[in-house]
Tab-separated table of C-alpha atoms in Angstrom:
chain	number	residue	atom	x	y	z
A	1	UNK	CA	0.009	-0.027	-0.009
A	2	UNK	CA	1.462	3.363	-0.957
A	3	UNK	CA	1.433	6.335	1.386
A	4	UNK	CA	-0.459	9.335	0.181
A	5	UNK	CA	1.509	12.577	0.524
A	6	UNK	CA	-0.045	15.814	1.436
A	7	UNK	CA	-0.346	18.228	-1.425
A	8	UNK	CA	2.404	20.823	-1.303
A	9	UNK	CA	1.281	24.345	-0.519
A	10	UNK	CA	4.015	26.816	-1.496
A	11	UNK	CA	2.288	29.698	0.316
A	12	UNK	CA	2.140	27.768	3.651
A	13	UNK	CA	5.808	26.770	3.310
A	14	UNK	CA	6.770	30.405	2.663
A	15	UNK	CA	4.790	31.553	5.686
A	16	UNK	CA	6.542	28.924	7.802
A	17	UNK	CA	9.973	30.036	6.581
A	18	UNK	CA	9.082	33.701	7.243
A	19	UNK	CA	7.930	32.879	10.763
A	20	UNK	CA	11.101	30.909	11.490
A	21	UNK	CA	13.237	33.759	10.144
A	22	UNK	CA	11.325	36.302	12.317
A	23	UNK	CA	11.851	34.107	15.427
A	24	UNK	CA	15.586	33.901	14.720
A	25	UNK	CA	15.768	37.682	14.357
A	26	UNK	CA	13.778	38.191	17.561
A	27	UNK	CA	16.080	35.876	19.499
A	28	UNK	CA	19.228	37.476	18.073
A	29	UNK	CA	17.925	40.970	18.863
A	30	UNK	CA	17.648	39.841	22.510
A	31	UNK	CA	21.301	38.808	22.539
A	32	UNK	CA	20.842	35.078	21.989
A	33	UNK	CA	23.036	32.857	19.846
A	34	UNK	CA	20.929	30.671	17.600
A	35	UNK	CA	21.872	27.340	16.002
A	36	UNK	CA	19.906	26.396	12.889
A	37	UNK	CA	19.545	22.944	11.380
A	38	UNK	CA	20.067	22.233	7.668
A	39	UNK	CA	16.321	22.712	7.106
A	40	UNK	CA	16.449	26.231	8.626
A	41	UNK	CA	14.650	25.248	11.874
A	42	UNK	CA	15.962	26.393	15.207
A	43	UNK	CA	17.893	23.672	16.991
A	44	UNK	CA	18.962	25.664	20.014
A	45	UNK	CA	19.167	29.194	21.315
A	46	UNK	CA	21.037	30.557	24.311
A	47	UNK	CA	22.406	33.830	25.632
A	48	UNK	CA	26.138	33.786	25.889
A	49	UNK	CA	28.035	35.236	28.827
A	50	UNK	CA	31.485	36.607	29.466
A	51	UNK	CA	32.856	33.266	30.684
A	52	UNK	CA	31.717	31.370	27.612
A	53	UNK	CA	33.062	34.090	25.261
A	54	UNK	CA	36.472	34.017	26.929
A	55	UNK	CA	36.557	30.211	27.042
A	56	UNK	CA	35.833	30.012	23.303
A	57	UNK	CA	38.539	32.551	22.566
A	58	UNK	CA	41.084	30.565	24.619
A	59	UNK	CA	41.656	33.430	27.077
A	60	UNK	CA	40.592	31.385	30.111
A	61	UNK	CA	40.783	27.703	31.044
A	62	UNK	CA	37.795	25.411	31.611
A	63	UNK	CA	38.510	25.628	35.361
A	64	UNK	CA	38.161	29.417	35.225
A	65	UNK	CA	34.882	28.982	33.280
A	66	UNK	CA	33.539	26.528	35.798
A	67	UNK	CA	34.416	28.839	38.748
A	68	UNK	CA	32.736	31.807	37.052
A	69	UNK	CA	29.591	29.795	36.254
A	70	UNK	CA	29.462	28.376	39.794
A	71	UNK	CA	29.641	31.909	41.185
A	72	UNK	CA	26.874	33.106	38.850
A	73	UNK	CA	24.734	30.097	39.824
A	74	UNK	CA	25.074	31.018	43.495
A	75	UNK	CA	24.314	34.649	42.641
A	76	UNK	CA	21.133	33.631	40.783
A	77	UNK	CA	19.907	31.524	43.696
A	78	UNK	CA	20.736	34.341	46.167
A	79	UNK	CA	18.707	36.847	44.105
A	80	UNK	CA	15.790	34.416	43.762
A	81	UNK	CA	16.225	34.055	39.975
A	82	UNK	CA	16.941	30.314	39.857
A	83	UNK	CA	13.453	28.987	40.530
A	84	UNK	CA	11.935	28.204	43.879
A	85	UNK	CA	12.575	24.963	45.613
A	86	UNK	CA	12.512	24.244	49.305
A	87	UNK	CA	10.818	25.841	52.253
A	88	UNK	CA	9.712	29.448	51.874
A	89	UNK	CA	9.040	32.062	54.461
A	90	UNK	CA	7.976	35.667	54.271
A	91	UNK	CA	10.610	38.046	55.526
A	92	UNK	CA	10.160	41.788	56.079
A	93	UNK	CA	12.762	43.414	53.879
A	94	UNK	CA	12.754	46.590	55.957
A	95	UNK	CA	10.542	48.708	53.779
A	96	UNK	CA	7.308	47.222	55.075
A	97	UNK	CA	6.661	44.775	52.223
A	98	UNK	CA	7.241	41.109	52.791
A	99	UNK	CA	9.471	39.193	50.385
A	100	UNK	CA	9.603	35.480	49.882
A	101	UNK	CA	12.959	34.069	50.952
A	102	UNK	CA	13.947	30.413	50.755
A	103	UNK	CA	16.530	28.574	52.723
A	104	UNK	CA	18.417	28.075	49.452
A	105	UNK	CA	18.557	31.858	48.980
A	106	UNK	CA	19.968	32.371	52.458
A	107	UNK	CA	22.624	29.679	51.998
A	108	UNK	CA	23.536	31.040	48.529
A	109	UNK	CA	23.823	34.549	49.929
A	110	UNK	CA	26.270	33.335	52.546
A	111	UNK	CA	28.263	31.525	49.832
A	112	UNK	CA	28.414	34.713	47.692
A	113	UNK	CA	29.506	36.738	50.723
A	114	UNK	CA	32.148	34.130	51.658
A	115	UNK	CA	33.587	34.012	48.133
A	116	UNK	CA	33.643	37.814	47.704
A	117	UNK	CA	35.321	38.268	51.065
A	118	UNK	CA	38.229	36.009	49.935
A	119	UNK	CA	39.152	37.981	46.766
A	120	UNK	CA	40.684	41.392	46.391
A	121	UNK	CA	38.682	44.622	45.983
A	122	UNK	CA	39.007	44.973	42.219
A	123	UNK	CA	38.278	41.267	41.653
A	124	UNK	CA	35.241	41.648	43.957
A	125	UNK	CA	33.821	44.542	41.922
A	126	UNK	CA	34.600	42.802	38.620
A	127	UNK	CA	32.958	39.524	39.697
A	128	UNK	CA	29.896	41.340	41.010
A	129	UNK	CA	29.564	43.287	37.708
A	130	UNK	CA	29.897	40.054	35.675
A	131	UNK	CA	27.311	38.272	37.880
A	132	UNK	CA	24.863	41.142	37.443
A	133	UNK	CA	25.403	41.179	33.671
A	134	UNK	CA	25.184	37.409	33.352
A	135	UNK	CA	22.243	36.760	35.683
A	136	UNK	CA	20.166	39.882	36.021
A	137	UNK	CA	20.444	41.969	32.827
A	138	UNK	CA	18.319	41.260	29.758
A	139	UNK	CA	20.827	42.760	27.390
A	140	UNK	CA	24.178	42.685	29.104
A	141	UNK	CA	27.015	45.027	28.107
A	142	UNK	CA	29.972	43.388	26.340
A	143	UNK	CA	32.574	42.215	28.776
A	144	UNK	CA	35.139	44.778	27.569
A	145	UNK	CA	32.807	47.580	28.586
A	146	UNK	CA	32.339	46.018	32.019
A	147	UNK	CA	36.108	45.674	32.496
A	148	UNK	CA	36.654	49.247	31.389
A	149	UNK	CA	33.967	50.579	33.724
A	150	UNK	CA	35.226	48.670	36.758
A	151	UNK	CA	39.041	48.870	36.273
A	152	UNK	CA	39.533	51.786	33.903
A	153	UNK	CA	41.724	49.633	31.618
A	154	UNK	CA	40.945	50.100	27.951
A	155	UNK	CA	43.690	48.007	26.287
A	156	UNK	CA	42.302	45.086	24.285
A	157	UNK	CA	45.282	42.940	25.290
A	158	UNK	CA	45.143	43.842	28.983
A	159	UNK	CA	41.421	43.280	29.559
A	160	UNK	CA	41.430	39.461	29.165
A	161	UNK	CA	44.419	39.291	31.535
A	162	UNK	CA	42.470	41.247	34.162
A	163	UNK	CA	39.490	38.881	33.817
A	164	UNK	CA	41.808	35.823	33.869
A	165	UNK	CA	43.464	37.039	37.120
A	166	UNK	CA	40.052	37.624	38.760
A	167	UNK	CA	38.843	34.173	37.692
A	168	UNK	CA	42.076	32.558	38.865
A	169	UNK	CA	41.502	34.054	42.293
A	170	UNK	CA	37.919	32.853	42.215
A	171	UNK	CA	39.033	29.369	41.204
A	172	UNK	CA	41.481	29.309	44.105
A	173	UNK	CA	38.719	30.200	46.518
A	174	UNK	CA	36.502	27.394	45.280
A	175	UNK	CA	39.293	24.809	45.161
A	176	UNK	CA	40.912	25.704	48.500
A	177	UNK	CA	40.152	23.392	51.366
A	178	UNK	CA	37.283	24.773	53.452
A	179	UNK	CA	38.202	25.652	56.988
A	180	UNK	CA	35.307	25.413	59.362
A	181	UNK	CA	34.767	28.911	60.732
A	182	UNK	CA	33.698	29.473	64.328
A	183	UNK	CA	30.120	30.667	64.698
């Protein structure tokens, strides 16, 4: 028995291609990188970040990338941008309106505070700026602009070295043995 094929509608195919092209343009205008298949359909879309850009260029190592992403993950949980899981309680934020705070957010906030206290002042400001750009901003500034704003360095060769040094210090904090602090 032969399979019957649907009749081909050139107008419908053209509408489908136009819709796919519009979706790709919309995603790219929001700063996403889009992978297309051979048929022109979207396979994947993601928003790149400074750590991925520098890893692809060979300016940082995979360990630096992992440390930066781990810090941004803790930042996202601390800010309540990584979904809600666990016990929630309402906490008065001081301005009279209650905010929902989870145990995960409190633990992540302590982790962010611990990590930032172990790096130098310029590294601290740079890491905070990268975390804000990666996690909180819809259309983050290019990493060179962030480095220039935080450190004042404008040299294209010097900027990756500054980021690499900050990520090396962050990596050392994460890989150092944890000493139990007295409470």
